PDB file of C-alpha atoms in Angstrom:
ATOM      1  CA  LYS A   1     164.227  43.448  85.151  1.00 41.00           C
ATOM      2  CA  PHE A   2     163.638  43.442  81.379  1.00 42.00           C
ATOM      3  CA  SER A   3     161.801  40.635  79.674  1.00 49.00           C
ATOM      4  CA  ASP A   4     163.470  38.678  76.869  1.00 51.00           C
ATOM      5  CA  HIS A   5     161.522  40.709  74.336  1.00 49.00           C
ATOM      6  CA  GLU A   6     162.605  44.016  75.862  1.00 48.00           C
ATOM      7  CA  GLU A   7     166.211  42.855  75.945  1.00 50.00           C
ATOM      8  CA  ARG A   8     166.028  42.201  72.219  1.00 51.00           C
ATOM      9  CA  LEU A   9     164.997  45.822  71.573  1.00 51.00           C
ATOM     10  CA  SER A  10     167.773  47.779  69.966  1.00 52.00           C
ATOM     11  CA  GLY A  11     169.378  50.632  71.834  1.00 54.00           C
ATOM     12  CA  SER A  12     167.931  53.128  69.341  1.00 53.00           C
ATOM     13  CA  ASP A  13     164.389  51.885  70.012  1.00 54.00           C
ATOM     14  CA  ARG A  14     164.854  52.433  73.756  1.00 53.00           C
ATOM     15  CA  ASP A  15     166.257  55.914  73.115  1.00 56.00           C
ATOM     16  CA  GLU A  16     163.215  56.764  71.015  1.00 59.00           C
ATOM     17  CA  ASP A  17     160.887  55.598  73.810  1.00 61.00           C
ATOM     18  CA  GLU A  18     162.818  57.661  76.332  1.00 63.00           C
ATOM     19  CA  ASP A  19     162.658  60.672  74.022  1.00 66.00           C
ATOM     20  CA  ASP A  20     158.886  60.259  73.707  1.00 77.00           C
ATOM     21  CA  VAL A  21     158.485  60.102  77.488  1.00 76.00           C
ATOM     22  CA  GLU A  22     160.724  63.126  77.967  1.00 78.00           C
ATOM     23  CA  ALA A  23     158.794  65.112  75.329  1.00 80.00           C
ATOM     24  CA  ALA A  24     155.491  64.188  76.979  1.00 80.00           C
ATOM     25  CA  LEU A  25     156.788  65.305  80.384  1.00 81.00           C
ATOM     26  CA  LYS A  26     158.043  68.596  78.971  1.00 80.00           C
ATOM     27  CA  LYS A  27     154.684  69.189  77.312  1.00 82.00           C
ATOM     28  CA  GLU A  28     152.828  68.476  80.564  1.00 80.00           C
ATOM     29  CA  VAL A  29     155.109  70.786  82.558  1.00 79.00           C
ATOM     30  CA  GLY A  30     154.617  73.505  79.943  1.00 78.00           C
ATOM     31  CA  GLN A  31     150.849  73.184  80.197  1.00 75.00           C
ATOM     32  CA  ILE A  32     150.973  73.418  84.002  1.00 73.00           C
ATOM     33  CA  ARG A  33     153.161  76.524  83.814  1.00 72.00           C
ATOM     34  CA  ALA A  34     150.891  78.129  81.222  1.00 68.00           C
ATOM     35  CA  SER A  35     147.846  77.406  83.374  1.00 65.00           C
ATOM     36  CA  THR A  36     149.533  78.910  86.443  1.00 60.00           C
ATOM     37  CA  GLU A  37     150.652  81.999  84.539  1.00 59.00           C
ATOM     38  CA  GLN A  38     147.135  82.504  83.211  1.00 57.00           C
ATOM     39  CA  LYS A  39     145.719  82.399  86.731  1.00 61.00           C
ATOM     40  CA  LEU A  40     148.234  85.010  87.890  1.00 70.00           C
ATOM     41  CA  ARG A  41     147.812  87.441  84.975  1.00 80.00           C
ATOM     42  CA  ARG A  42     147.199  91.033  86.094  1.00 86.00           C
ATOM     43  CA  PHE A  43     144.272  91.432  83.690  1.00 90.00           C
ATOM     44  CA  GLN A  44     142.116  88.632  82.384  1.00 88.00           C
ATOM     45  CA  SER A  45     138.933  88.761  80.334  1.00 89.00           C
ATOM     46  CA  VAL A  46     135.912  86.977  81.806  1.00 88.00           C
ATOM     47  CA  GLU A  47     132.653  86.196  79.995  1.00 88.00           C
ATOM     48  CA  SER A  48     130.055  88.645  81.337  1.00 86.00           C
ATOM     49  CA  GLY A  49     126.914  87.031  79.969  1.00 84.00           C
ATOM     50  CA  ALA A  50     125.608  90.328  78.546  1.00 89.00           C
ATOM     51  CA  ASN A  51     125.979  91.979  75.159  1.00 89.00           C
ATOM     52  CA  ASN A  52     128.378  94.947  74.936  1.00 90.00           C
ATOM     53  CA  VAL A  53     129.693  94.319  78.456  1.00 92.00           C
ATOM     54  CA  VAL A  54     133.329  93.336  78.933  1.00 92.00           C
ATOM     55  CA  PHE A  55     134.418  92.125  82.365  1.00 92.00           C
ATOM     56  CA  ILE A  56     138.129  92.266  83.217  1.00 92.00           C
ATOM     57  CA  ARG A  57     139.378  90.430  86.316  1.00 90.00           C
ATOM     58  CA  THR A  58     142.374  92.070  88.020  1.00 89.00           C
ATOM     59  CA  GLN A  59     145.096  90.485  90.118  1.00 87.00           C
ATOM     60  CA  GLY A  60     146.719  92.467  92.936  1.00 87.00           C
ATOM     61  CA  ILE A  61     145.098  95.756  91.853  1.00 89.00           C
ATOM     62  CA  GLU A  62     142.362  97.790  93.545  1.00 91.00           C
ATOM     63  CA  PRO A  63     139.714  98.364  90.829  1.00 93.00           C
ATOM     64  CA  GLU A  64     138.451 101.655  92.346  1.00 93.00           C
ATOM     65  CA  ASN A  65     141.927 103.208  92.456  1.00 94.00           C
ATOM     66  CA  LEU A  66     142.787 102.041  88.931  1.00 94.00           C
ATOM     67  CA  VAL A  67     139.600 103.352  87.288  1.00 96.00           C
ATOM     68  CA  HIS A  68     139.666 106.599  89.293  1.00 96.00           C
ATOM     69  CA  HIS A  69     143.276 107.196  88.191  1.00 96.00           C
ATOM     70  CA  ILE A  70     142.362 106.655  84.514  1.00 95.00           C
ATOM     71  CA  LEU A  71     139.366 109.006  84.674  1.00 96.00           C
ATOM     72  CA  LYS A  72     141.263 111.644  86.630  1.00 95.00           C
ATOM     73  CA  ASP A  73     143.996 111.644  83.983  1.00 96.00           C
ATOM     74  CA  MET A  74     141.460 111.959  81.149  1.00 96.00           C
ATOM     75  CA  HIS A  75     139.535 114.688  82.981  1.00 95.00           C
ATOM     76  CA  THR A  76     142.744 116.676  83.527  1.00 95.00           C
ATOM     77  CA  THR A  77     144.350 116.236  80.096  1.00 95.00           C
ATOM     78  CA  LYS A  78     141.090 116.196  78.100  1.00 94.00           C
ATOM     79  CA  LYS A  79     142.710 113.602  75.847  1.00 94.00           C
ATOM     80  CA  LYS A  80     140.423 110.986  74.354  1.00 92.00           C
ATOM     81  CA  LYS A  81     142.118 107.597  74.693  1.00 89.00           C
ATOM     82  CA  THR A  82     139.414 105.211  73.504  1.00 90.00           C
ATOM     83  CA  ARG A  83     136.870 105.156  70.712  1.00 89.00           C
ATOM     84  CA  VAL A  84     134.846 102.101  71.670  1.00 91.00           C
ATOM     85  CA  ILE A  85     134.588 102.097  75.486  1.00 93.00           C
ATOM     86  CA  LEU A  86     131.652 104.133  76.759  1.00 94.00           C
ATOM     87  CA  ARG A  87     131.871 103.634  80.530  1.00 95.00           C
ATOM     88  CA  MET A  88     134.425 102.048  82.825  1.00 95.00           C
ATOM     89  CA  LEU A  89     133.151 100.931  86.216  1.00 96.00           C
ATOM     90  CA  PRO A  90     135.195  99.239  88.941  1.00 96.00           C
ATOM     91  CA  ILE A  91     133.651  96.163  90.575  1.00 95.00           C
ATOM     92  CA  SER A  92     134.914  95.443  94.093  1.00 94.00           C
ATOM     93  CA  GLY A  93     132.470  92.755  95.165  1.00 95.00           C
ATOM     94  CA  THR A  94     129.914  90.347  93.777  1.00 95.00           C
ATOM     95  CA  CYS A  95     127.079  88.286  95.201  1.00 96.00           C
ATOM     96  CA  LYS A  96     123.926  86.559  94.017  1.00 96.00           C
ATOM     97  CA  ALA A  97     121.327  88.945  92.627  1.00 96.00           C
ATOM     98  CA  PHE A  98     118.653  88.150  95.182  1.00 96.00           C
ATOM     99  CA  MET A  99     117.543  90.624  97.809  1.00 96.00           C
ATOM    100  CA  GLU A 100     118.422  88.524 100.836  1.00 96.00           C
ATOM    101  CA  ASP A 101     121.892  87.726  99.481  1.00 97.00           C
ATOM    102  CA  MET A 102     122.526  91.387  98.640  1.00 97.00           C
ATOM    103  CA  LYS A 103     121.439  92.593 102.091  1.00 96.00           C
ATOM    104  CA  LYS A 104     123.628  90.068 103.872  1.00 97.00           C
ATOM    105  CA  TYR A 105     126.642  90.819 101.670  1.00 97.00           C
ATOM    106  CA  THR A 106     126.439  94.630 101.736  1.00 97.00           C
ATOM    107  CA  GLU A 107     126.228  94.772 105.548  1.00 96.00           C
ATOM    108  CA  THR A 108     129.935  93.900 105.544  1.00 96.00           C
ATOM    109  CA  PHE A 109     130.885  95.261 102.119  1.00 97.00           C
ATOM    110  CA  PHE A 110     129.851  98.864 102.952  1.00 97.00           C
ATOM    111  CA  GLU A 111     131.781  99.024 106.237  1.00 97.00           C
ATOM    112  CA  PRO A 112     135.068 100.605 104.941  1.00 96.00           C
ATOM    113  CA  TRP A 113     133.154 103.661 103.691  1.00 96.00           C
ATOM    114  CA  PHE A 114     130.081 104.018 105.869  1.00 97.00           C
ATOM    115  CA  LYS A 115     130.537 102.289 109.234  1.00 96.00           C
ATOM    116  CA  ALA A 116     131.118 104.675 112.159  1.00 94.00           C
ATOM    117  CA  PRO A 117     133.373 106.536 112.599  1.00 95.00           C
ATOM    118  CA  ASN A 118     133.466 106.624 108.771  1.00 96.00           C
ATOM    119  CA  LYS A 119     130.664 108.621 107.183  1.00 95.00           C
ATOM    120  CA  GLY A 120     129.770 110.527 104.034  1.00 96.00           C
ATOM    121  CA  THR A 121     127.073 111.690 101.662  1.00 97.00           C
ATOM    122  CA  PHE A 122     126.013 109.116  99.092  1.00 97.00           C
ATOM    123  CA  GLN A 123     123.744 108.151  96.243  1.00 97.00           C
ATOM    124  CA  ILE A 124     122.882 104.763  94.753  1.00 97.00           C
ATOM    125  CA  VAL A 125     122.808 104.123  90.998  1.00 97.00           C
ATOM    126  CA  TYR A 126     121.237 100.938  89.685  1.00 97.00           C
ATOM    127  CA  LYS A 127     121.274  99.140  86.354  1.00 95.00           C
ATOM    128  CA  ALA A 128     120.112  95.640  85.461  1.00 95.00           C
ATOM    129  CA  ARG A 129     120.885  93.598  82.345  1.00 93.00           C
ATOM    130  CA  ASN A 130     119.214  90.337  81.370  1.00 92.00           C
ATOM    131  CA  ASN A 131     117.378  90.374  84.684  1.00 92.00           C
ATOM    132  CA  SER A 132     113.714  91.061  85.348  1.00 89.00           C
ATOM    133  CA  HIS A 133     113.086  89.699  88.847  1.00 91.00           C
ATOM    134  CA  MET A 134     114.767  92.563  90.740  1.00 92.00           C
ATOM    135  CA  SER A 135     112.996  95.822  91.598  1.00 94.00           C
ATOM    136  CA  ARG A 136     115.074  98.991  91.242  1.00 95.00           C
ATOM    137  CA  GLU A 137     113.112 100.852  93.919  1.00 96.00           C
ATOM    138  CA  GLU A 138     113.342  97.968  96.379  1.00 96.00           C
ATOM    139  CA  VAL A 139     117.108  97.545  95.884  1.00 97.00           C
ATOM    140  CA  ILE A 140     117.837 101.251  96.360  1.00 97.00           C
ATOM    141  CA  LYS A 141     115.576 101.460  99.415  1.00 96.00           C
ATOM    142  CA  GLU A 142     117.110  98.401 101.121  1.00 97.00           C
ATOM    143  CA  LEU A 143     120.734  99.350 100.414  1.00 97.00           C
ATOM    144  CA  ALA A 144     120.179 102.952 101.522  1.00 97.00           C
ATOM    145  CA  GLY A 145     118.722 101.581 104.764  1.00 97.00           C
ATOM    146  CA  ILE A 146     121.842  99.464 105.329  1.00 97.00           C
ATOM    147  CA  VAL A 147     124.130 102.472 104.767  1.00 97.00           C
ATOM    148  CA  GLY A 148     122.045 104.466 107.260  1.00 96.00           C
ATOM    149  CA  SER A 149     122.178 101.680 109.834  1.00 96.00           C
ATOM    150  CA  LEU A 150     126.008 101.613 109.715  1.00 97.00           C
ATOM    151  CA  ASN A 151     126.117 105.285 110.724  1.00 96.00           C
ATOM    152  CA  PRO A 152     123.073 107.608 111.064  1.00 96.00           C
ATOM    153  CA  GLU A 153     125.273 110.505 109.908  1.00 97.00           C
ATOM    154  CA  ASN A 154     125.440 109.061 106.389  1.00 97.00           C
ATOM    155  CA  LYS A 155     123.148 111.270 104.310  1.00 96.00           C
ATOM    156  CA  VAL A 156     121.707 110.971 100.814  1.00 96.00           C
ATOM    157  CA  ASP A 157     122.905 113.601  98.305  1.00 96.00           C
ATOM    158  CA  LEU A 158     121.757 113.236  94.705  1.00 94.00           C
ATOM    159  CA  ASN A 159     123.563 116.341  93.416  1.00 93.00           C
ATOM    160  CA  ASN A 160     127.179 116.014  94.499  1.00 93.00           C
ATOM    161  CA  PRO A 161     127.723 113.061  96.853  1.00 96.00           C
ATOM    162  CA  GLN A 162     131.079 112.030  98.267  1.00 97.00           C
ATOM    163  CA  TYR A 163     130.392 108.418  97.371  1.00 97.00           C
ATOM    164  CA  THR A 164     128.293 106.697  94.744  1.00 97.00           C
ATOM    165  CA  VAL A 165     127.193 103.120  95.314  1.00 98.00           C
ATOM    166  CA  VAL A 166     127.168 101.432  91.900  1.00 97.00           C
ATOM    167  CA  VAL A 167     124.857  98.422  91.588  1.00 97.00           C
ATOM    168  CA  GLU A 168     125.169  96.552  88.278  1.00 96.00           C
ATOM    169  CA  ILE A 169     123.100  93.384  87.952  1.00 96.00           C
ATOM    170  CA  ILE A 170     123.946  90.976  85.134  1.00 94.00           C
ATOM    171  CA  LYS A 171     121.669  87.941  84.966  1.00 93.00           C
ATOM    172  CA  THR A 172     121.851  86.438  88.469  1.00 93.00           C
ATOM    173  CA  VAL A 173     125.029  88.227  89.598  1.00 95.00           C
ATOM    174  CA  CYS A 174     125.090  91.528  91.498  1.00 96.00           C
ATOM    175  CA  CYS A 175     128.247  93.583  90.938  1.00 96.00           C
ATOM    176  CA  LEU A 176     128.983  96.273  93.532  1.00 97.00           C
ATOM    177  CA  SER A 177     131.389  99.159  94.032  1.00 96.00           C
ATOM    178  CA  VAL A 178     131.639 102.438  95.930  1.00 97.00           C
ATOM    179  CA  VAL A 179     133.248 105.180  93.831  1.00 97.00           C
ATOM    180  CA  ARG A 180     134.311 108.810  94.240  1.00 96.00           C
ATOM    181  CA  ASP A 181     133.799 111.805  91.905  1.00 96.00           C
ATOM    182  CA  TYR A 182     130.959 110.088  90.034  1.00 96.00           C
ATOM    183  CA  VAL A 183     129.357 113.411  89.106  1.00 94.00           C
ATOM    184  CA  LEU A 184     132.654 115.178  88.341  1.00 95.00           C
ATOM    185  CA  PHE A 185     133.731 112.368  86.016  1.00 95.00           C
ATOM    186  CA  ARG A 186     130.405 112.381  84.138  1.00 95.00           C
ATOM    187  CA  LYS A 187     129.108 109.100  85.571  1.00 95.00           C
ATOM    188  CA  TYR A 188     132.434 107.444  84.696  1.00 96.00           C
ATOM    189  CA  ASN A 189     131.720 108.028  80.991  1.00 96.00           C
ATOM    190  CA  LEU A 190     135.029 108.028  79.088  1.00 95.00           C
ATOM    191  CA  GLN A 191     133.524 109.859  76.106  1.00 94.00           C
ATOM    192  CA  GLU A 192     132.036 112.690  78.169  1.00 95.00           C
ATOM    193  CA  VAL A 193     134.821 113.227  80.713  1.00 95.00           C
ATOM    194  CA  VAL A 194     137.249 114.515  78.061  1.00 94.00           C
ATOM    195  CA  LYS A 195     134.906 117.270  76.878  1.00 91.00           C
ATOM    196  CA  SER A 196     135.709 120.817  77.914  1.00 77.00           C
ATOM    197  CA  ASN A 197     133.248 122.709  80.117  1.00 70.00           C
ATOM    198  CA  LYS A 198     132.293 124.827  77.114  1.00 63.00           C
ATOM    199  CA  GLU A 199     131.439 121.782  74.971  1.00 60.00           C
ATOM    200  CA  ASP A 200     129.510 120.244  77.822  1.00 57.00           C
ATOM    201  CA  ALA A 201     127.574 123.466  78.391  1.00 53.00           C
ATOM    202  CA  GLN A 202     126.573 123.637  74.716  1.00 56.00           C
ATOM    203  CA  GLN A 203     125.256 120.074  74.762  1.00 52.00           C
ATOM    204  CA  ASN A 204     123.775 120.155  78.283  1.00 51.00           C
ATOM    205  CA  PRO A 205     122.778 123.740  79.129  1.00 47.00           C
ATOM    206  CA  SER A 206     120.569 122.495  81.976  1.00 44.00           C
ATOM    207  CA  SER A 207     123.643 121.132  83.786  1.00 44.00           C
ATOM    208  CA  LEU A 208     125.167 124.592  84.239  1.00 44.00           C
ATOM    209  CA  THR A 209     125.469 126.022  87.711  1.00 45.00           C
ATOM    210  CA  GLU A 210     123.784 129.335  88.564  1.00 46.00           C
ATOM    211  CA  GLU A 211     127.140 131.115  88.340  1.00 44.00           C
ATOM    212  CA  GLN A 212     127.841 129.616  84.919  1.00 44.00           C
ATOM    213  CA  ASN A 213     124.326 130.474  83.762  1.00 44.00           C
ATOM    214  CA  SER A 214     124.786 134.106  84.829  1.00 43.00           C
ATOM    215  CA  GLU A 215     128.069 134.243  82.905  1.00 44.00           C
ATOM    216  CA  VAL A 216     126.377 132.870  79.777  1.00 38.00           C
ATOM    217  CA  VAL A 217     123.492 135.345  80.108  1.00 39.00           C
ATOM    218  CA  LYS A 218     125.972 138.187  80.665  1.00 45.00           C
ATOM    219  CA  ALA A 219     127.878 137.181  77.552  1.00 42.00           C
ATOM    220  CA  GLU A 220     124.646 137.063  75.524  1.00 42.00           C
ATOM    221  CA  ILE A 221     123.613 140.521  76.776  1.00 42.00           C
ATOM    222  CA  GLU A 222     127.017 141.952  75.901  1.00 48.00           C
ATOM    223  CA  GLU A 223     126.729 140.386  72.448  1.00 47.00           C
ATOM    224  CA  GLU A 224     123.267 141.964  71.969  1.00 47.00           C
ATOM    225  CA  GLU A 225     124.555 145.372  73.085  1.00 50.00           C
ATOM    226  CA  LYS A 226     127.460 145.060  70.660  1.00 49.00           C
ATOM    227  CA  SER A 227     125.082 144.192  67.818  1.00 46.00           C
ATOM    228  CA  SER A 228     122.758 147.112  68.602  1.00 48.00           C
ATOM    229  CA  LYS A 229     125.743 149.480  68.701  1.00 49.00           C
ATOM    230  CA  GLU A 230     126.855 148.276  65.281  1.00 49.00           C
ATOM    231  CA  VAL A 231     123.337 148.822  63.920  1.00 43.00           C
ATOM    232  CA  LYS A 232     123.287 152.398  65.274  1.00 49.00           C
ATOM    233  CA  GLU A 233     126.634 153.162  63.653  1.00 51.00           C
ATOM    234  CA  GLU A 234     125.356 151.841  60.316  1.00 50.00           C
ATOM    235  CA  ASN A 235     122.264 154.041  60.580  1.00 49.00           C
ATOM    236  CA  LYS A 236     124.450 157.078  61.182  1.00 50.00           C
TER     237      LYS A 236
END
């Protein structure tokens, strides 16, 4: 029931009040929808807590498959598709950056790749940012021990492993992933992976295989012989 005062309100005043309520409801519904859509976005930027590090959260996408697909395409086409991104690393799991937490978490996290009957050769790469309480040697030793305990046939290979365990520590968060073709894709470096073998050989001659080295030496010898032949002809 309306009070006497409310009954004296003109119809237009009531309409205005109703309009205000309706507008407020629409605004609230819009905010809820926007919030829901933001949560369900396929890619969303998250503050990493470290300079020059961008963290992108994915929804419904396997990070390893996505990043491997991008690098494989760049390695095949040799087309440079970014000027500012140096490396792109998938992160499949996170835990607190304390040794006990990491050991407990990785015992389950490593199972899809290393628990019997699964097996493979592996290496562990470690990098820490804004963190000084973790020891690189201790982390690598403990995680390698966990991989070995899941299946004794898992072996360390620092030259060309099947899997690379990536450990990225940012402040008090440990980011983990297990990736393939880490050596082939130049440590997941987007600037290096597009270089041809010739360019890479010129910049990193020590990275050549024995077969490639012999080919380079052979080419140099042939070039020397050609030069000496030209000199002889000039003397004649």
